[in-house]
Short mmCIF file of C-alpha atoms in Angstrom, two decimals:
data_model
loop_
_atom_site.label_atom_id
_atom_site.label_comp_id
_atom_site.label_asym_id
_atom_site.label_seq_id
_atom_site.Cartn_x
_atom_site.Cartn_y
_atom_site.Cartn_z
CA MET A 1 -71.21 53.60 -58.77
CA ALA A 2 -70.94 51.74 -62.07
CA GLY A 3 -69.87 48.65 -60.26
CA ILE A 4 -72.67 48.63 -58.00
CA ILE A 5 -75.34 49.23 -60.97
CA LEU A 6 -73.56 46.03 -62.57
CA GLY A 7 -73.74 44.54 -59.44
CA LEU A 8 -77.63 45.38 -59.17
CA MET A 9 -78.25 44.26 -62.79
CA GLY A 10 -76.30 40.87 -62.32
CA GLY A 11 -78.05 40.00 -59.22
CA LEU A 12 -81.55 40.82 -60.59
CA GLY A 13 -80.90 38.81 -63.86
CA MET A 14 -79.91 35.66 -61.70
CA PHE A 15 -83.22 36.15 -59.53
CA LEU A 16 -85.35 36.39 -62.59
CA TYR A 17 -83.45 33.43 -64.42
CA GLY A 18 -83.29 31.38 -61.31
CA MET A 19 -87.13 32.05 -60.69
CA LYS A 20 -88.23 31.16 -64.29
CA LEU A 21 -85.83 28.30 -64.38
CA MET A 22 -87.42 26.72 -61.06
CA SER A 23 -91.06 27.44 -62.24
CA ASP A 24 -90.61 25.86 -65.80
CA ALA A 25 -89.14 22.87 -64.22
CA LEU A 26 -91.84 22.49 -61.81
CA GLU A 27 -94.25 23.05 -64.54
CA LYS A 28 -92.70 20.27 -66.76
CA ALA A 29 -92.43 18.05 -63.99
CA ALA A 30 -96.16 18.47 -62.55
CA GLY A 31 -97.90 20.48 -65.23
CA ALA A 32 -99.83 17.43 -66.36
CA LYS A 33 -100.85 16.32 -63.13
CA MET A 34 -101.47 19.51 -61.69
CA ARG A 35 -103.81 20.20 -65.08
CA SER A 36 -105.75 17.31 -64.12
CA ILE A 37 -106.41 18.63 -60.65
CA LEU A 38 -107.52 21.73 -61.94
CA GLU A 39 -109.65 20.08 -64.52
CA PHE A 40 -111.53 17.85 -61.75
CA PHE A 41 -111.50 19.78 -58.49
CA THR A 42 -112.90 23.45 -59.63
CA LYS A 43 -116.37 22.52 -59.85
CA THR A 44 -117.17 25.67 -57.24
CA PRO A 45 -115.37 28.77 -56.77
CA LEU A 46 -114.47 27.67 -53.48
CA ARG A 47 -113.05 24.65 -54.47
CA GLY A 48 -111.01 26.94 -57.19
CA ILE A 49 -109.66 29.12 -54.53
CA LEU A 50 -107.99 26.10 -52.67
CA VAL A 51 -107.13 24.58 -55.80
CA GLY A 52 -105.37 27.76 -57.61
CA THR A 53 -103.60 28.50 -53.78
CA PHE A 54 -101.99 25.21 -53.95
CA PHE A 55 -101.42 24.93 -57.73
CA THR A 56 -99.68 28.51 -57.54
CA ALA A 57 -97.75 27.34 -54.64
CA VAL A 58 -96.45 24.36 -56.28
CA ILE A 59 -95.19 25.91 -59.54
CA GLN A 60 -94.15 29.45 -58.03
CA SER A 61 -96.27 31.53 -60.73
CA SER A 62 -99.36 33.42 -60.72
CA SER A 63 -98.74 34.27 -64.07
CA ALA A 64 -98.48 30.65 -65.27
CA SER A 65 -101.58 29.80 -63.13
CA THR A 66 -103.66 32.38 -64.65
CA VAL A 67 -102.59 31.97 -68.09
CA MET A 68 -103.72 28.35 -67.82
CA VAL A 69 -107.04 29.37 -66.31
CA VAL A 70 -107.79 31.31 -69.37
CA SER A 71 -106.57 28.84 -71.83
CA PHE A 72 -109.19 26.30 -69.90
CA VAL A 73 -111.99 29.02 -70.41
CA ASN A 74 -110.78 29.57 -73.90
CA SER A 75 -111.58 25.80 -74.51
CA GLY A 76 -114.57 25.50 -72.75
CA LEU A 77 -113.18 23.23 -69.77
CA MET A 78 -113.92 25.69 -67.25
CA ASN A 79 -116.59 28.48 -66.89
CA LEU A 80 -116.06 31.88 -65.79
CA TYR A 81 -117.19 31.29 -62.29
CA GLN A 82 -114.74 28.40 -61.54
CA ALA A 83 -112.14 30.29 -63.37
CA ALA A 84 -112.72 33.44 -60.82
CA GLY A 85 -112.10 30.90 -57.75
CA VAL A 86 -108.82 29.68 -59.31
CA ILE A 87 -107.61 33.23 -60.09
CA MET A 88 -108.32 34.38 -56.42
CA GLY A 89 -106.62 31.32 -55.21
CA ALA A 90 -103.55 31.95 -57.56
CA ASN A 91 -103.14 35.31 -55.89
CA ILE A 92 -102.87 33.90 -52.47
CA GLY A 93 -100.48 31.05 -53.92
CA THR A 94 -98.01 33.73 -55.38
CA THR A 95 -97.17 35.02 -51.69
CA VAL A 96 -95.40 31.85 -51.27
CA THR A 97 -92.63 33.10 -53.33
CA SER A 98 -91.96 36.25 -51.01
CA GLN A 99 -92.31 34.12 -47.90
CA LEU A 100 -89.40 31.69 -49.24
CA ILE A 101 -87.56 34.96 -49.97
CA SER A 102 -87.88 36.29 -46.53
CA LEU A 103 -86.28 33.18 -44.96
CA ASN A 104 -82.97 34.38 -46.44
CA LEU A 105 -81.53 31.10 -47.68
CA SER A 106 -78.60 32.68 -49.39
CA ALA A 107 -75.96 31.28 -47.21
CA LEU A 108 -77.06 27.89 -48.53
CA ALA A 109 -77.41 29.10 -52.14
CA PRO A 110 -74.22 27.61 -53.42
CA ALA A 111 -74.89 24.07 -51.96
CA ILE A 112 -78.25 24.25 -53.45
CA VAL A 113 -76.78 25.13 -56.93
CA MET A 114 -74.08 22.44 -56.65
CA ALA A 115 -76.70 19.54 -55.63
CA GLY A 116 -78.98 20.78 -58.91
CA VAL A 117 -75.92 20.61 -61.04
CA VAL A 118 -75.04 17.00 -59.89
CA MET A 119 -78.74 15.99 -60.17
CA VAL A 120 -79.11 17.60 -63.80
CA MET A 121 -75.42 16.39 -65.27
CA PHE A 122 -75.03 12.85 -63.77
CA CYS A 123 -78.62 11.34 -63.45
CA LYS A 124 -80.31 9.63 -66.41
CA LYS A 125 -83.55 9.64 -64.89
CA THR A 126 -85.71 12.52 -66.08
CA LYS A 127 -87.69 13.00 -63.30
CA ILE A 128 -84.18 13.33 -61.07
CA GLN A 129 -83.33 15.79 -63.89
CA ARG A 130 -86.40 17.86 -63.37
CA ALA A 131 -85.95 18.03 -59.56
CA GLY A 132 -82.41 19.00 -60.16
CA GLU A 133 -83.34 21.86 -62.29
CA VAL A 134 -85.69 22.93 -59.25
CA LEU A 135 -82.97 23.13 -56.74
CA LEU A 136 -80.75 24.69 -59.51
CA GLY A 137 -83.32 27.70 -59.99
CA PHE A 138 -83.97 27.76 -56.46
CA GLY A 139 -80.21 28.33 -55.60
CA ILE A 140 -79.76 30.75 -58.34
CA LEU A 141 -82.43 32.75 -57.35
CA PHE A 142 -81.26 33.12 -53.86
CA MET A 143 -77.67 33.75 -55.33
CA GLY A 144 -79.08 36.61 -57.15
CA LEU A 145 -80.84 38.02 -54.23
CA SER A 146 -77.29 38.05 -52.24
CA GLY A 147 -75.75 40.11 -55.13
CA MET A 148 -78.51 42.36 -55.06
CA SER A 149 -78.47 42.59 -51.13
CA ASP A 150 -74.67 43.28 -51.38
CA SER A 151 -74.97 45.85 -53.89
CA MET A 152 -77.71 47.34 -51.92
CA SER A 153 -75.90 47.55 -48.57
CA VAL A 154 -73.07 49.53 -50.33
CA LEU A 155 -76.25 51.86 -51.93
CA ARG A 156 -77.21 52.29 -48.38
CA GLU A 157 -73.95 54.54 -47.76
CA SER A 158 -74.70 56.78 -50.30
CA PRO A 159 -76.60 60.11 -49.05
CA GLN A 160 -77.79 60.71 -52.67
CA VAL A 161 -79.25 57.35 -52.96
CA VAL A 162 -81.15 57.24 -49.44
CA GLU A 163 -82.42 60.90 -50.29
CA ILE A 164 -83.94 59.65 -53.45
CA MET A 165 -85.31 56.68 -51.69
CA SER A 166 -86.67 58.47 -48.78
CA SER A 167 -88.49 61.08 -51.01
CA LEU A 168 -90.90 58.09 -52.14
CA THR A 169 -93.40 59.36 -49.68
CA SER A 170 -96.67 59.51 -51.87
CA HIS A 171 -98.90 56.46 -51.49
CA PHE A 172 -100.18 56.86 -54.96
CA LEU A 173 -96.85 57.26 -56.67
CA ALA A 174 -95.77 53.97 -54.59
CA VAL A 175 -98.82 52.12 -56.36
CA MET A 176 -97.37 53.47 -59.72
CA VAL A 177 -93.96 52.52 -59.12
CA GLY A 178 -95.10 48.98 -58.19
CA LEU A 179 -97.20 48.52 -61.13
CA VAL A 180 -94.63 49.78 -63.68
CA VAL A 181 -91.96 47.57 -62.01
CA THR A 182 -94.23 44.47 -62.22
CA THR A 183 -95.36 45.08 -65.67
CA VAL A 184 -91.61 45.46 -66.80
CA LEU A 185 -90.28 42.26 -65.02
CA GLN A 186 -93.71 40.32 -65.54
CA SER A 187 -93.19 39.10 -62.12
CA SER A 188 -94.79 40.32 -59.08
CA SER A 189 -92.64 38.04 -56.83
CA ALA A 190 -89.64 39.76 -58.41
CA THR A 191 -90.95 42.83 -57.44
CA VAL A 192 -91.88 42.13 -53.88
CA GLY A 193 -88.35 40.27 -53.61
CA ILE A 194 -86.59 43.61 -54.58
CA VAL A 195 -88.82 45.54 -52.36
CA LEU A 196 -88.25 43.12 -49.45
CA LEU A 197 -84.24 43.52 -50.01
CA LEU A 198 -84.44 47.49 -49.92
CA ALA A 199 -86.82 47.48 -46.96
CA GLN A 200 -84.05 45.06 -45.39
CA GLN A 201 -81.32 47.59 -46.21
CA GLY A 202 -83.18 50.52 -44.65
CA LEU A 203 -83.58 52.19 -47.91
CA LEU A 204 -87.29 51.73 -48.32
CA ASP A 205 -89.82 52.59 -45.56
CA ILE A 206 -91.84 49.71 -44.65
CA ARG A 207 -95.05 51.60 -44.88
CA ILE A 208 -94.29 52.59 -48.44
CA CYS A 209 -93.67 48.92 -49.33
CA TYR A 210 -97.04 48.34 -48.51
CA PHE A 211 -98.21 50.47 -51.49
CA ILE A 212 -95.59 49.22 -53.66
CA ILE A 213 -97.29 45.74 -53.23
CA PHE A 214 -100.64 47.05 -54.07
CA GLY A 215 -99.14 48.04 -57.66
CA CYS A 216 -97.41 44.72 -57.91
CA ASN A 217 -101.07 43.18 -57.24
CA ILE A 218 -102.32 45.10 -60.51
CA GLY A 219 -99.28 44.80 -62.60
CA SER A 220 -99.31 40.83 -62.36
CA CYS A 221 -102.43 41.06 -64.39
CA VAL A 222 -100.37 41.84 -67.55
CA SER A 223 -99.44 38.26 -68.40
CA ALA A 224 -103.21 37.13 -68.33
CA LEU A 225 -104.38 40.20 -70.22
CA LEU A 226 -101.66 39.68 -73.09
CA ALA A 227 -102.34 36.11 -73.27
CA SER A 228 -105.92 36.42 -73.84
CA ILE A 229 -105.64 38.99 -76.74
CA ASN A 230 -105.67 36.61 -79.37
CA GLY A 231 -108.45 34.38 -77.42
CA LYS A 232 -111.97 34.21 -77.54
CA LYS A 233 -114.24 36.83 -75.83
CA ILE A 234 -114.76 34.65 -72.93
CA ALA A 235 -110.89 34.19 -72.52
CA LYS A 236 -110.60 38.02 -72.52
CA ARG A 237 -113.25 37.84 -69.81
CA ALA A 238 -111.38 35.51 -67.76
CA ALA A 239 -108.38 37.99 -67.61
CA LEU A 240 -110.58 40.86 -66.85
CA ILE A 241 -111.77 38.87 -63.71
CA HIS A 242 -108.26 38.88 -62.69
CA LEU A 243 -107.68 42.67 -63.54
CA PHE A 244 -111.02 43.59 -61.66
CA PHE A 245 -110.36 41.50 -58.63
CA ASN A 246 -106.86 43.12 -58.19
CA ILE A 247 -108.15 46.76 -58.76
CA ILE A 248 -111.30 46.27 -56.60
CA GLY A 249 -109.33 44.47 -53.97
CA THR A 250 -106.25 46.88 -54.18
CA GLY A 251 -108.60 50.17 -54.01
CA ILE A 252 -110.29 48.80 -50.92
CA MET A 253 -107.21 47.97 -49.30
CA TYR A 254 -105.36 51.21 -50.29
CA VAL A 255 -108.36 53.23 -48.47
CA VAL A 256 -108.21 50.86 -45.45
CA PHE A 257 -104.39 51.20 -45.05
CA SER A 258 -104.18 55.21 -45.53
CA PHE A 259 -106.69 55.58 -42.85
CA ALA A 260 -105.31 52.91 -40.47
CA LEU A 261 -101.86 52.54 -41.52
CA GLU A 262 -100.28 52.84 -38.23
CA PRO A 263 -102.42 50.00 -36.20
CA ILE A 264 -101.68 47.87 -39.31
CA THR A 265 -97.98 48.14 -39.45
CA GLY A 266 -97.98 47.70 -35.47
CA PHE A 267 -99.92 44.45 -36.00
CA ILE A 268 -97.60 43.20 -38.88
CA SER A 269 -94.43 44.24 -37.14
CA MET A 270 -95.80 42.18 -34.18
CA ILE A 271 -96.61 39.09 -35.69
CA SER A 272 -93.12 39.27 -37.67
CA HIS A 273 -91.49 39.60 -34.51
CA GLY A 274 -89.51 42.88 -36.08
CA ASN A 275 -88.06 41.14 -38.99
CA ILE A 276 -88.28 43.46 -41.71
CA ALA A 277 -88.36 40.73 -44.49
CA ARG A 278 -90.74 38.78 -42.78
CA GLU A 279 -93.01 41.80 -42.28
CA VAL A 280 -92.78 42.55 -46.06
CA ALA A 281 -93.72 38.93 -46.92
CA ASN A 282 -96.53 38.79 -44.52
CA ALA A 283 -97.80 41.89 -45.55
CA HIS A 284 -98.21 40.51 -49.30
CA THR A 285 -99.77 37.35 -47.88
CA LEU A 286 -102.28 39.11 -45.67
CA ILE A 287 -103.06 41.65 -48.41
CA LYS A 288 -104.17 38.99 -50.87
CA LEU A 289 -105.99 36.91 -47.94
CA VAL A 290 -108.22 39.91 -46.83
CA GLU A 291 -108.90 40.58 -50.54
CA VAL A 292 -109.94 37.15 -51.29
CA LEU A 293 -112.26 37.11 -47.99
CA LEU A 294 -113.83 40.50 -48.91
CA LEU A 295 -114.53 39.66 -52.63
CA PHE A 296 -115.41 35.87 -52.77
CA PRO A 297 -118.85 36.63 -51.88
CA PHE A 298 -119.26 38.85 -54.97
CA ILE A 299 -117.73 36.39 -57.64
CA LYS A 300 -121.09 36.27 -59.62
CA GLN A 301 -121.12 40.38 -59.69
CA ILE A 302 -117.52 40.56 -60.80
CA VAL A 303 -118.09 37.82 -63.72
CA LYS A 304 -121.23 39.84 -64.62
CA LEU A 305 -119.10 43.01 -64.65
CA THR A 306 -116.87 41.58 -67.20
CA GLY A 307 -119.59 40.96 -69.37
CA TYR A 308 -120.20 44.89 -69.80
CA PHE A 309 -116.70 45.20 -71.24
CA VAL A 310 -116.48 42.26 -73.53
CA ARG A 311 -119.82 41.21 -75.38
CA ASP A 312 -121.07 37.82 -76.43
CA GLU A 313 -119.09 35.95 -79.40
CA GLU A 314 -119.87 37.26 -82.80
CA LYS A 315 -121.36 34.73 -85.37
CA VAL A 316 -119.30 32.71 -87.74
CA SER A 317 -120.37 31.64 -91.34
CA PRO A 318 -121.09 27.89 -91.18
CA GLN A 319 -118.88 27.81 -94.62
CA GLU A 320 -115.74 29.51 -92.74
CA PHE A 321 -113.42 26.65 -91.58
CA GLN A 322 -112.32 27.60 -88.01
CA LEU A 323 -110.23 26.17 -85.18
CA GLN A 324 -112.15 25.94 -81.98
CA TYR A 325 -109.60 25.00 -79.31
CA ILE A 326 -106.21 25.91 -80.63
CA GLY A 327 -104.78 28.31 -83.45
CA ALA A 328 -105.21 32.02 -83.79
CA LYS A 329 -108.18 32.46 -81.37
CA SER A 330 -106.64 30.40 -78.52
CA VAL A 331 -104.69 31.28 -75.68
CA PHE A 332 -101.33 29.32 -75.70
CA SER A 333 -99.99 27.97 -72.66
CA PRO A 334 -97.61 24.80 -72.58
CA THR A 335 -99.13 23.24 -69.80
CA THR A 336 -102.45 22.72 -71.46
CA ALA A 337 -101.21 22.75 -75.26
CA VAL A 338 -101.53 19.14 -75.49
CA PHE A 339 -104.92 18.83 -73.81
CA GLU A 340 -106.32 21.76 -76.29
CA ALA A 341 -104.90 19.71 -79.05
CA THR A 342 -106.83 16.79 -77.77
CA ARG A 343 -109.78 18.55 -77.58
CA GLU A 344 -109.49 19.73 -81.41
CA MET A 345 -108.82 16.30 -82.49
CA GLU A 346 -111.89 14.78 -80.40
CA ARG A 347 -113.69 17.58 -82.45
CA MET A 348 -112.25 16.44 -85.68
CA GLY A 349 -112.96 12.93 -84.99
CA LYS A 350 -116.82 13.43 -84.23
CA ILE A 351 -116.84 15.38 -87.42
CA ALA A 352 -115.17 12.49 -89.51
CA ILE A 353 -117.87 9.95 -87.84
CA GLU A 354 -120.78 12.03 -88.58
CA ASN A 355 -119.25 12.33 -92.04
CA LEU A 356 -119.17 8.57 -92.48
CA ARG A 357 -122.69 8.21 -91.43
CA HIS A 358 -123.83 10.94 -93.75
CA SER A 359 -122.00 9.15 -96.82
CA MET A 360 -123.85 6.03 -96.31
CA ASP A 361 -127.18 7.82 -96.16
CA ALA A 362 -126.01 9.56 -99.53
CA LEU A 363 -125.30 6.13 -100.82
CA PHE A 364 -128.94 4.95 -100.39
CA THR A 365 -130.60 7.94 -101.26
CA MET A 366 -128.23 9.01 -104.20
CA ASN A 367 -129.39 12.41 -103.25
CA ASP A 368 -126.67 14.91 -105.08
CA GLY A 369 -126.93 17.62 -102.21
CA GLU A 370 -126.11 15.10 -99.45
CA ILE A 371 -123.28 13.85 -101.49
CA GLN A 372 -122.06 17.91 -101.95
CA GLU A 373 -122.29 18.11 -98.28
CA VAL A 374 -120.03 15.19 -97.63
CA TYR A 375 -117.43 16.49 -99.98
CA GLU A 376 -117.58 19.87 -98.08
CA THR A 377 -117.13 18.26 -94.69
CA GLU A 378 -114.05 16.40 -95.75
CA ASP A 379 -112.59 19.95 -96.93
CA GLN A 380 -113.24 20.98 -93.44
CA ILE A 381 -111.60 17.61 -91.95
CA ASN A 382 -108.59 18.04 -94.26
CA PHE A 383 -108.18 21.79 -93.04
CA LEU A 384 -108.37 20.44 -89.55
CA ASN A 385 -105.79 18.00 -90.27
CA HIS A 386 -103.16 20.46 -91.45
CA ALA A 387 -103.74 22.98 -88.83
CA ILE A 388 -103.37 20.48 -86.14
CA THR A 389 -100.41 18.84 -87.50
CA ASP A 390 -98.73 22.25 -87.85
CA TYR A 391 -100.12 22.97 -83.75
CA LEU A 392 -98.29 19.67 -82.86
CA VAL A 393 -94.99 20.60 -84.54
CA LYS A 394 -94.97 24.02 -82.77
CA VAL A 395 -96.01 22.42 -79.46
CA ASN A 396 -93.13 19.78 -79.69
CA GLN A 397 -90.88 22.80 -79.98
CA THR A 398 -91.85 24.20 -76.87
CA THR A 399 -91.16 23.45 -73.19
CA ILE A 400 -94.13 21.01 -72.10
CA PRO A 401 -94.65 18.68 -69.15
CA THR A 402 -92.86 15.60 -69.57
CA ASP A 403 -95.82 13.50 -69.61
CA ASP A 404 -97.25 15.52 -72.44
CA LYS A 405 -93.78 15.39 -74.45
CA LYS A 406 -94.23 11.62 -74.42
CA SER A 407 -97.74 11.55 -75.98
CA ILE A 408 -96.77 13.84 -78.89
CA GLY A 409 -95.84 11.16 -81.06
CA GLY A 410 -98.97 9.44 -80.47
CA LEU A 411 -101.04 12.40 -81.14
CA PHE A 412 -99.55 12.66 -84.83
CA HIS A 413 -100.95 9.21 -85.68
CA VAL A 414 -104.03 9.91 -84.14
CA VAL A 415 -104.55 12.95 -86.52
CA ASN A 416 -103.43 10.92 -89.42
CA ASP A 417 -106.09 8.29 -88.53
CA ILE A 418 -108.85 10.50 -88.17
CA GLU A 419 -108.04 11.85 -91.28
CA ARG A 420 -108.02 8.30 -93.21
CA ILE A 421 -111.49 8.00 -91.46
CA GLY A 422 -112.67 11.17 -93.43
CA ASP A 423 -111.22 9.82 -96.66
CA HIS A 424 -113.09 6.77 -96.47
CA ALA A 425 -116.16 8.75 -95.90
CA GLU A 426 -115.26 10.48 -99.40
CA ASN A 427 -114.88 7.02 -101.12
CA VAL A 428 -118.24 6.36 -99.67
CA ALA A 429 -119.65 9.45 -101.68
CA ASP A 430 -117.41 8.71 -104.58
CA ALA A 431 -119.12 5.22 -104.49
CA ALA A 432 -122.66 7.07 -104.19
CA ARG A 433 -122.19 9.62 -106.99
CA LYS A 434 -121.06 6.55 -109.41
CA ARG A 435 -124.04 4.79 -108.28
CA MET A 436 -126.36 7.39 -109.14
CA GLU A 437 -124.72 8.08 -112.55
CA ASP A 438 -124.65 4.43 -113.47
CA GLN A 439 -127.86 3.66 -111.93
CA VAL A 440 -126.08 0.71 -110.01
CA GLU A 441 -129.00 -1.17 -107.95
CA PHE A 442 -128.39 -2.62 -104.42
CA SER A 443 -130.46 -5.47 -103.09
CA PRO A 444 -132.31 -5.09 -99.81
CA GLN A 445 -130.19 -7.47 -98.20
CA ALA A 446 -126.88 -5.49 -99.37
CA LYS A 447 -128.24 -2.47 -98.05
CA ARG A 448 -129.22 -4.11 -94.69
CA GLU A 449 -125.80 -5.82 -94.50
CA LEU A 450 -123.88 -2.39 -95.09
CA SER A 451 -125.99 -0.79 -92.51
CA GLU A 452 -125.28 -3.10 -89.92
CA MET A 453 -121.71 -3.14 -90.59
CA LEU A 454 -121.71 0.63 -90.36
CA ASP A 455 -123.21 0.68 -87.03
CA ALA A 456 -120.55 -1.59 -85.46
CA VAL A 457 -117.98 0.60 -87.14
CA VAL A 458 -119.44 3.63 -85.91
CA THR A 459 -119.70 2.25 -82.43
CA ILE A 460 -116.38 1.31 -82.24
CA THR A 461 -115.07 4.78 -83.53
CA THR A 462 -117.30 6.45 -81.01
CA TYR A 463 -115.78 4.37 -78.03
CA ALA A 464 -112.13 4.94 -79.73
CA LEU A 465 -112.59 8.69 -79.54
CA ASP A 466 -113.97 8.63 -76.07
CA MET A 467 -111.13 6.48 -74.88
CA PHE A 468 -108.27 8.63 -76.38
CA SER A 469 -109.87 12.11 -75.36
CA HIS A 470 -110.80 11.29 -72.09
CA ASN A 471 -108.71 8.25 -71.30
CA ASN A 472 -111.96 6.45 -70.44
CA GLN A 473 -111.08 2.83 -70.03
CA GLU A 474 -114.66 1.83 -69.80
CA HIS A 475 -115.28 0.43 -73.20
CA MET A 476 -111.82 -1.12 -73.80
CA GLN A 477 -112.89 -4.80 -73.80
CA GLU A 478 -115.88 -3.64 -76.14
CA ILE A 479 -113.42 -2.01 -78.82
CA LEU A 480 -111.45 -5.44 -78.93
CA ASP A 481 -114.68 -7.36 -79.32
CA LEU A 482 -115.85 -5.04 -81.91
CA GLU A 483 -112.86 -4.94 -83.94
CA ASN A 484 -112.89 -8.91 -83.86
CA LYS A 485 -116.73 -8.52 -85.09
CA VAL A 486 -116.20 -6.05 -87.89
CA ASP A 487 -113.34 -8.40 -89.01
CA ARG A 488 -115.45 -11.38 -89.02
CA MET A 489 -118.59 -9.58 -90.22
CA GLU A 490 -116.09 -8.48 -93.14
CA ARG A 491 -115.53 -12.13 -94.21
CA GLU A 492 -118.94 -13.27 -94.06
CA LEU A 493 -120.36 -10.45 -95.70
CA GLN A 494 -117.75 -10.69 -98.64
CA GLU A 495 -118.94 -14.43 -98.95
CA SER A 496 -122.64 -13.60 -98.72
CA HIS A 497 -122.00 -11.20 -101.51
CA ILE A 498 -120.05 -13.67 -103.67
CA GLN A 499 -123.17 -16.01 -103.18
CA ARG A 500 -125.62 -13.47 -104.46
CA LEU A 501 -123.53 -13.17 -107.36
CA THR A 502 -123.66 -16.60 -108.48
CA ARG A 503 -127.24 -16.55 -108.01
CA ASN A 504 -127.43 -13.39 -110.55
CA GLU A 505 -129.02 -11.28 -107.62
CA CYS A 506 -126.87 -8.51 -108.13
CA THR A 507 -124.56 -7.14 -111.23
CA ALA A 508 -120.79 -7.38 -111.14
CA GLU A 509 -120.29 -3.71 -110.88
CA ALA A 510 -122.64 -3.59 -107.77
CA GLY A 511 -120.78 -6.56 -106.18
CA MET A 512 -117.56 -4.73 -106.62
CA MET A 513 -118.99 -1.49 -105.31
CA PHE A 514 -120.13 -3.60 -102.25
CA SER A 515 -116.88 -5.37 -101.78
CA ASP A 516 -114.88 -1.97 -101.55
CA LEU A 517 -117.53 -0.54 -99.46
CA LEU A 518 -117.05 -3.51 -96.97
CA SER A 519 -113.23 -3.29 -97.17
CA GLY A 520 -113.06 0.38 -96.33
CA LEU A 521 -115.62 0.08 -93.23
CA GLU A 522 -113.28 -2.44 -91.82
CA ARG A 523 -110.31 -0.24 -92.46
CA VAL A 524 -112.13 2.28 -90.63
CA ALA A 525 -112.53 -0.09 -87.74
CA ASP A 526 -108.70 -0.48 -87.93
CA HIS A 527 -108.10 3.37 -87.69
CA ALA A 528 -110.45 3.40 -84.82
CA THR A 529 -108.49 0.53 -82.82
CA ASN A 530 -105.20 2.73 -83.38
CA ILE A 531 -106.79 5.72 -82.09
CA ALA A 532 -108.11 3.98 -79.00
CA PHE A 533 -104.72 2.62 -78.08
CA SER A 534 -102.75 5.64 -79.36
CA LEU A 535 -101.78 6.67 -75.91
CA THR A 536 -101.69 3.40 -73.92
CA GLU A 537 -98.42 1.38 -72.76
CA GLU A 538 -97.09 -0.40 -75.67
CA ASP A 539 -97.90 -4.01 -74.22
CA GLY A 540 -101.13 -2.67 -74.84
CA ALA A 541 -101.12 -1.66 -78.15
CA ASP A 542 -99.25 -4.57 -79.02
CA SER A 543 -102.03 -6.69 -77.72
CA VAL A 544 -104.35 -4.95 -80.22
CA LYS A 545 -102.31 -5.48 -82.97
CA LYS A 546 -102.10 -9.28 -82.31
#
């Protein structure tokens, strides 16, 4: 018996590891592209169902899909109605795994594993290595199934085991078994795979299998619920949508199956041609499909229901520095981590641009309150700089999609460039304070020239931030032209101020301050150009640097 138990444990371990390896490899290879699909094609709940089904079928993990959706809602990319559609689709997509398991490819597993090993060990291209990891995980998964199946075939000969398994006749208890096992394994696909094998060996009655699957549906919500614990309240509501959908759907199906079990069993057996493994897999798929069809018209009501359990966000003190898209109040998902860091950096960039404009206003008005506000905002920018940098270090140490991995280095540079723009705003505030204390006067022409250059710098920085954050190439040429314009303006205005000095139209102190301000604004334009082309191809970046 000890050998049988060890065989079961070893088979289960290989099965779970193979599934994780395959899912992680698919997520790394396709995560960034699939994220783009989720971002652009989930504008309505119906589209969300289709995309969620496709996405989950590709990466073979409803947990990864729902956690990603929760993180999207947390970052404001997706509203709750769109999230509800994707979550429903993920419930359908996750049944693809059980369909694959029911095909019984165990005989081919060693060849699949060998092919995966060769691709991982001997191929240099990352894409081929990722494909090899997928094959390796797929093969290990089926080898684990084969090991569990062999051990279960021995258990079938044990009267005690047969008696224990056949004693599971309570429908409610079967639901609880599915719920507990799925919660422990953190994978409904793994639980359904085990149920499939038990049914195939005759250890579980097919009717009980259906009710265990109901429990799996509810247990699969645990990952999203855990992921949402530290998130915003809207992220908690997204996780609750997943939970309520599965509880309500399972409750309806539980009643239907309880009253019409024999006709349903006969229908599933007929479409599965008497193949027990196919019966379990088809039941899993049909249950999910029917749940979605029944509950899709009530998406708005389910979303509204979550609002009764999780109230609106609490108000945050404006003096309190906080991260909006990452950090303790966010949902960490490797597939969306870089995207969320980019959103936080976009927010930091907008704060820096506004602070630069505010600092120039303070320079002209010499208002001490405005100057102090610039310093306080600079403290916030410094806070964001350190927090985002720490987050990027953390992300770089995790398994993230290949395309995102390539962009990490550029993100570090962008954070630094934005922080330097913030420093230049602080320098302008320093000049404003000195001007106020020493009563330094600027000529109307000097003020007009500084305003013109500031407008050009704010424009190029705004375009650059948009290009970086949204990969918007629309203003690429304008950024290059503005960079040249700012350089030209800086040279011309420096010359203009020298002429004013020679005509005694301004003091030496005012002249030095004016010259430093021009140089600072020109450097801001340089940082903006760096931001714009931080994630483009090297040749594009080289063309900018001239």
